[in-house]
mmCIF file of C-alpha atoms in Angstrom:
data_model
loop_
_atom_site.group_PDB
_atom_site.id
_atom_site.type_symbol
_atom_site.label_atom_id
_atom_site.label_comp_id
_atom_site.label_asym_id
_atom_site.label_seq_id
_atom_site.Cartn_x
_atom_site.Cartn_y
_atom_site.Cartn_z
ATOM 1 C CA UNK A 1 86.121 47.090 122.901
ATOM 2 C CA UNK A 2 84.080 48.101 119.909
ATOM 3 C CA UNK A 3 85.059 51.398 118.307
ATOM 4 C CA UNK A 4 82.348 54.000 118.611
ATOM 5 C CA UNK A 5 80.811 54.810 115.269
ATOM 6 C CA UNK A 6 80.904 58.438 114.286
ATOM 7 C CA UNK A 7 77.850 60.062 112.785
ATOM 8 C CA UNK A 8 77.868 61.732 109.387
ATOM 9 C CA UNK A 9 77.337 65.020 111.209
ATOM 10 C CA UNK A 10 80.662 64.587 113.007
ATOM 11 C CA UNK A 11 82.443 63.821 109.742
ATOM 12 C CA UNK A 12 81.219 67.141 108.381
ATOM 13 C CA UNK A 13 81.762 69.338 111.433
ATOM 14 C CA UNK A 14 85.055 68.125 112.930
ATOM 15 C CA UNK A 15 87.387 69.095 110.041
ATOM 16 C CA UNK A 16 85.895 72.586 109.997
ATOM 17 C CA UNK A 17 86.178 72.863 113.774
ATOM 18 C CA UNK A 18 89.884 71.966 113.585
ATOM 19 C CA UNK A 19 90.409 74.393 110.715
ATOM 20 C CA UNK A 20 88.638 77.166 112.606
ATOM 21 C CA UNK A 21 90.761 76.525 115.717
ATOM 22 C CA UNK A 22 93.973 76.609 113.672
ATOM 23 C CA UNK A 23 92.848 79.791 111.925
ATOM 24 C CA UNK A 24 91.973 81.437 115.228
ATOM 25 C CA UNK A 25 95.418 80.530 116.616
ATOM 26 C CA UNK A 26 97.057 81.984 113.507
ATOM 27 C CA UNK A 27 95.128 85.223 113.799
ATOM 28 C CA UNK A 28 96.104 85.561 117.445
ATOM 29 C CA UNK A 29 99.745 85.372 116.446
ATOM 30 C CA UNK A 30 99.452 87.989 113.694
ATOM 31 C CA UNK A 31 100.345 91.549 114.549
ATOM 32 C CA UNK A 32 100.022 94.688 112.460
ATOM 33 C CA UNK A 33 101.958 97.876 113.020
ATOM 34 C CA UNK A 34 99.809 100.983 113.213
ATOM 35 C CA UNK A 35 101.042 104.045 111.376
ATOM 36 C CA UNK A 36 98.822 106.044 113.733
ATOM 37 C CA UNK A 37 96.530 105.036 116.561
ATOM 38 C CA UNK A 38 94.676 108.060 117.759
ATOM 39 C CA UNK A 39 91.492 110.040 117.913
ATOM 40 C CA UNK A 40 89.944 112.993 119.537
ATOM 41 C CA UNK A 41 87.974 112.144 122.690
ATOM 42 C CA UNK A 42 89.752 109.644 124.961
ATOM 43 C CA UNK A 43 92.019 107.912 122.456
ATOM 44 C CA UNK A 44 95.771 108.372 122.712
ATOM 45 C CA UNK A 45 97.903 109.154 119.662
ATOM 46 C CA UNK A 46 100.699 106.599 119.542
ATOM 47 C CA UNK A 47 102.639 105.965 116.310
ATOM 48 C CA UNK A 48 104.004 102.584 117.434
ATOM 49 C CA UNK A 49 101.060 100.525 118.628
ATOM 50 C CA UNK A 50 100.747 96.854 117.709
ATOM 51 C CA UNK A 51 97.288 95.291 117.512
ATOM 52 C CA UNK A 52 95.816 91.835 117.256
ATOM 53 C CA UNK A 53 94.092 90.878 114.012
ATOM 54 C CA UNK A 54 91.851 88.414 115.832
ATOM 55 C CA UNK A 55 89.363 91.175 116.606
ATOM 56 C CA UNK A 56 88.654 91.915 112.950
ATOM 57 C CA UNK A 57 85.031 91.573 111.953
ATOM 58 C CA UNK A 58 83.731 92.123 115.488
ATOM 59 C CA UNK A 59 81.627 95.127 114.432
ATOM 60 C CA UNK A 60 80.105 94.020 111.142
ATOM 61 C CA UNK A 61 77.040 96.241 111.530
ATOM 62 C CA UNK A 62 79.245 99.342 111.696
ATOM 63 C CA UNK A 63 81.124 98.227 108.590
ATOM 64 C CA UNK A 64 77.851 98.193 106.656
ATOM 65 C CA UNK A 65 77.646 101.974 107.058
ATOM 66 C CA UNK A 66 80.211 102.519 104.319
ATOM 67 C CA UNK A 67 79.885 99.431 102.105
ATOM 68 C CA UNK A 68 80.063 100.444 98.449
ATOM 69 C CA UNK A 69 82.215 102.717 96.321
ATOM 70 C CA UNK A 70 83.050 106.355 96.959
ATOM 71 C CA UNK A 71 84.396 108.983 94.546
ATOM 72 C CA UNK A 72 87.064 111.414 95.696
ATOM 73 C CA UNK A 73 85.893 115.023 96.065
ATOM 74 C CA UNK A 74 88.972 116.596 97.642
ATOM 75 C CA UNK A 75 92.359 115.676 99.087
ATOM 76 C CA UNK A 76 94.399 118.246 100.980
ATOM 77 C CA UNK A 77 96.655 118.844 103.977
ATOM 78 C CA UNK A 78 96.060 121.661 106.459
ATOM 79 C CA UNK A 79 98.235 123.273 109.132
ATOM 80 C CA UNK A 80 97.140 124.992 112.349
ATOM 81 C CA UNK A 81 97.002 128.351 110.562
ATOM 82 C CA UNK A 82 94.528 127.004 107.992
ATOM 83 C CA UNK A 83 96.999 126.987 105.112
ATOM 84 C CA UNK A 84 96.381 124.203 102.595
ATOM 85 C CA UNK A 85 98.634 121.994 100.500
ATOM 86 C CA UNK A 86 97.498 119.659 97.715
ATOM 87 C CA UNK A 87 99.857 116.644 97.480
ATOM 88 C CA UNK A 88 98.279 115.435 94.205
ATOM 89 C CA UNK A 89 97.100 118.744 92.802
ATOM 90 C CA UNK A 90 93.838 120.547 93.389
ATOM 91 C CA UNK A 91 91.814 118.246 91.137
ATOM 92 C CA UNK A 92 92.864 114.624 91.682
ATOM 93 C CA UNK A 93 90.545 111.735 90.888
ATOM 94 C CA UNK A 94 90.088 108.686 93.049
ATOM 95 C CA UNK A 95 87.922 105.813 94.158
ATOM 96 C CA UNK A 96 87.705 103.989 97.472
ATOM 97 C CA UNK A 97 85.734 100.761 97.842
ATOM 98 C CA UNK A 98 84.560 98.894 100.928
ATOM 99 C CA UNK A 99 83.147 95.383 100.585
ATOM 100 C CA UNK A 100 80.717 93.685 102.934
ATOM 101 C CA UNK A 101 83.283 90.959 103.704
ATOM 102 C CA UNK A 102 85.738 93.444 105.259
ATOM 103 C CA UNK A 103 88.027 94.215 102.314
ATOM 104 C CA UNK A 104 88.895 97.648 100.955
ATOM 105 C CA UNK A 105 90.818 99.249 98.111
ATOM 106 C CA UNK A 106 91.727 102.847 97.286
ATOM 107 C CA UNK A 107 93.162 104.507 94.166
ATOM 108 C CA UNK A 108 94.088 108.199 93.794
ATOM 109 C CA UNK A 109 95.801 109.863 90.845
ATOM 110 C CA UNK A 110 96.721 113.337 89.667
ATOM 111 C CA UNK A 111 94.920 114.890 86.728
ATOM 112 C CA UNK A 112 96.322 114.691 83.179
ATOM 113 C CA UNK A 113 98.947 111.993 83.748
ATOM 114 C CA UNK A 114 101.401 111.706 80.825
ATOM 115 C CA UNK A 115 101.133 108.538 78.740
ATOM 116 C CA UNK A 116 104.020 106.135 78.187
ATOM 117 C CA UNK A 117 105.645 106.004 74.782
ATOM 118 C CA UNK A 118 104.678 102.345 74.353
ATOM 119 C CA UNK A 119 101.245 100.774 74.839
ATOM 120 C CA UNK A 120 102.892 97.537 76.000
ATOM 121 C CA UNK A 121 102.450 97.152 79.754
ATOM 122 C CA UNK A 122 105.955 95.852 80.459
ATOM 123 C CA UNK A 123 107.836 98.144 78.043
ATOM 124 C CA UNK A 124 108.602 101.334 79.939
ATOM 125 C CA UNK A 125 111.582 103.470 80.848
ATOM 126 C CA UNK A 126 112.801 104.217 84.370
ATOM 127 C CA UNK A 127 111.798 107.846 83.880
ATOM 128 C CA UNK A 128 108.263 106.855 82.885
ATOM 129 C CA UNK A 129 107.971 104.576 85.919
ATOM 130 C CA UNK A 130 109.060 107.406 88.217
ATOM 131 C CA UNK A 131 106.594 109.846 86.695
ATOM 132 C CA UNK A 132 103.739 107.365 86.940
ATOM 133 C CA UNK A 133 104.516 106.494 90.580
ATOM 134 C CA UNK A 134 104.681 110.154 91.597
ATOM 135 C CA UNK A 135 101.213 110.757 90.207
ATOM 136 C CA UNK A 136 99.456 107.676 91.546
ATOM 137 C CA UNK A 137 98.734 106.149 94.912
ATOM 138 C CA UNK A 138 96.982 102.900 95.792
ATOM 139 C CA UNK A 139 96.641 100.257 98.471
ATOM 140 C CA UNK A 140 94.246 97.477 99.437
ATOM 141 C CA UNK A 141 93.604 95.228 102.396
ATOM 142 C CA UNK A 142 91.138 94.918 105.281
ATOM 143 C CA UNK A 143 89.139 97.479 107.209
ATOM 144 C CA UNK A 144 87.124 97.861 110.386
ATOM 145 C CA UNK A 145 85.059 100.635 111.950
ATOM 146 C CA UNK A 146 84.419 101.786 115.482
ATOM 147 C CA UNK A 147 81.470 104.164 115.850
ATOM 148 C CA UNK A 148 82.058 106.709 118.606
ATOM 149 C CA UNK A 149 79.093 109.036 118.245
ATOM 150 C CA UNK A 150 75.851 109.464 116.323
ATOM 151 C CA UNK A 151 73.917 112.725 116.337
ATOM 152 C CA UNK A 152 71.060 114.290 114.439
ATOM 153 C CA UNK A 153 71.952 117.413 112.476
ATOM 154 C CA UNK A 154 69.784 119.840 110.565
ATOM 155 C CA UNK A 155 70.551 118.176 107.254
ATOM 156 C CA UNK A 156 70.773 114.546 108.382
ATOM 157 C CA UNK A 157 72.393 112.187 110.886
ATOM 158 C CA UNK A 158 76.130 112.554 111.482
ATOM 159 C CA UNK A 159 78.162 109.484 112.415
ATOM 160 C CA UNK A 160 81.648 109.947 113.857
ATOM 161 C CA UNK A 161 84.178 107.280 114.607
ATOM 162 C CA UNK A 162 87.421 105.590 113.673
ATOM 163 C CA UNK A 163 88.160 103.544 110.577
ATOM 164 C CA UNK A 164 91.222 101.317 110.326
ATOM 165 C CA UNK A 165 92.802 100.351 107.010
ATOM 166 C CA UNK A 166 95.022 97.266 107.352
ATOM 167 C CA UNK A 167 97.204 97.359 104.245
ATOM 168 C CA UNK A 168 98.118 94.081 102.573
ATOM 169 C CA UNK A 169 99.171 95.521 99.187
ATOM 170 C CA UNK A 170 100.492 99.024 98.579
ATOM 171 C CA UNK A 171 102.140 100.961 95.782
ATOM 172 C CA UNK A 172 104.303 102.436 98.550
ATOM 173 C CA UNK A 173 106.026 99.233 99.783
ATOM 174 C CA UNK A 174 106.831 100.663 103.230
ATOM 175 C CA UNK A 175 103.116 100.542 104.063
ATOM 176 C CA UNK A 176 102.648 96.826 103.385
ATOM 177 C CA UNK A 177 101.747 95.020 106.604
ATOM 178 C CA UNK A 178 100.937 98.278 108.362
ATOM 179 C CA UNK A 179 97.701 99.998 109.338
ATOM 180 C CA UNK A 180 96.306 103.504 109.129
ATOM 181 C CA UNK A 181 93.675 104.879 111.469
ATOM 182 C CA UNK A 182 91.490 107.707 110.232
ATOM 183 C CA UNK A 183 88.915 109.812 111.985
ATOM 184 C CA UNK A 184 85.630 109.300 110.174
ATOM 185 C CA UNK A 185 82.725 111.701 109.702
ATOM 186 C CA UNK A 186 79.786 110.314 107.732
ATOM 187 C CA UNK A 187 76.803 112.440 106.780
ATOM 188 C CA UNK A 188 74.340 111.332 104.098
ATOM 189 C CA UNK A 189 76.466 110.518 101.036
ATOM 190 C CA UNK A 190 79.631 112.325 102.180
ATOM 191 C CA UNK A 191 82.464 110.548 103.992
ATOM 192 C CA UNK A 192 85.361 112.569 105.404
ATOM 193 C CA UNK A 193 88.509 110.761 106.511
ATOM 194 C CA UNK A 194 91.249 112.651 108.335
ATOM 195 C CA UNK A 195 94.406 111.881 110.243
ATOM 196 C CA UNK A 196 94.252 111.859 114.021
ATOM 197 C CA UNK A 197 97.439 113.825 114.465
ATOM 198 C CA UNK A 198 99.552 116.146 112.361
ATOM 199 C CA UNK A 199 102.554 114.902 110.416
ATOM 200 C CA UNK A 200 105.457 116.683 108.767
ATOM 201 C CA UNK A 201 104.877 117.824 105.174
ATOM 202 C CA UNK A 202 107.101 120.353 103.386
ATOM 203 C CA UNK A 203 108.552 121.535 106.679
ATOM 204 C CA UNK A 204 105.190 122.094 108.406
ATOM 205 C CA UNK A 205 103.030 119.985 110.706
ATOM 206 C CA UNK A 206 99.822 119.251 108.803
ATOM 207 C CA UNK A 207 96.773 117.008 109.053
ATOM 208 C CA UNK A 208 95.467 115.080 106.031
ATOM 209 C CA UNK A 209 91.854 115.293 104.852
ATOM 210 C CA UNK A 210 90.017 113.295 102.183
ATOM 211 C CA UNK A 211 86.353 113.832 101.289
ATOM 212 C CA UNK A 212 84.475 111.107 99.396
ATOM 213 C CA UNK A 213 80.972 111.010 97.879
ATOM 214 C CA UNK A 214 79.054 107.740 97.752
ATOM 215 C CA UNK A 215 78.535 106.424 94.231
ATOM 216 C CA UNK A 216 75.001 105.538 93.210
ATOM 217 C CA UNK A 217 74.173 103.080 90.431
ATOM 218 C CA UNK A 218 72.351 105.734 88.406
ATOM 219 C CA UNK A 219 75.341 108.059 88.743
ATOM 220 C CA UNK A 220 77.654 105.314 87.473
ATOM 221 C CA UNK A 221 75.409 104.770 84.454
ATOM 222 C CA UNK A 222 75.462 108.505 83.773
ATOM 223 C CA UNK A 223 79.269 108.521 83.903
ATOM 224 C CA UNK A 224 79.459 105.606 81.464
ATOM 225 C CA UNK A 225 77.076 107.328 79.069
ATOM 226 C CA UNK A 226 79.477 110.230 78.689
ATOM 227 C CA UNK A 227 82.620 108.181 78.070
ATOM 228 C CA UNK A 228 84.064 105.825 75.508
ATOM 229 C CA UNK A 229 86.590 103.108 76.270
ATOM 230 C CA UNK A 230 89.041 101.647 73.774
ATOM 231 C CA UNK A 231 89.275 97.865 73.850
ATOM 232 C CA UNK A 232 92.869 96.629 74.159
ATOM 233 C CA UNK A 233 94.544 93.223 73.992
ATOM 234 C CA UNK A 234 96.742 92.835 77.082
#
């Protein structure tokens, strides 16, 4: 019996179809541990929920709402009595970035961090490492958004929902392979992220709040105009 000849189209498509099937099977087997899974409305706070990564990217249109870079405006914790704590001081600086392909990265640092004695990246003391780690926080990974509500306000549309950060890399190693869920409030160029439930901080139950302002290209050019950067060989 003569062997059926395959078309060039089949030669192109079949390897990708097999790869896609294998990738889908892999994603179904991957699980990520949620640090928090909660929200106001009908969502239940549960600190030990496991989710399936295969649903990532299902809501790409929602993700487009926050694509770009955002500059930190404030970072604080608040208890039920309204008392505030500032884990990284009252004037930290930070940047969070969301890409269109579903990746994210965040960096936050305290103001006026002390420099190391040496300019060589890998020449540092244990004390210097400890000081630097205490004043800096960063992680990167994947993200997804679920929009829960959109409403018109006097000064613009307000979008509320949930945003999940699935952490692949983290300065705090205990967070690698885990996820954070934040309540999201987006209005114009301001993005507020807050925890869904209170956590213990300095002996009090407190919620975490971060406010970010969307960076514009003209604003970035203005920032560059007022700064000078020393070129290094590293």
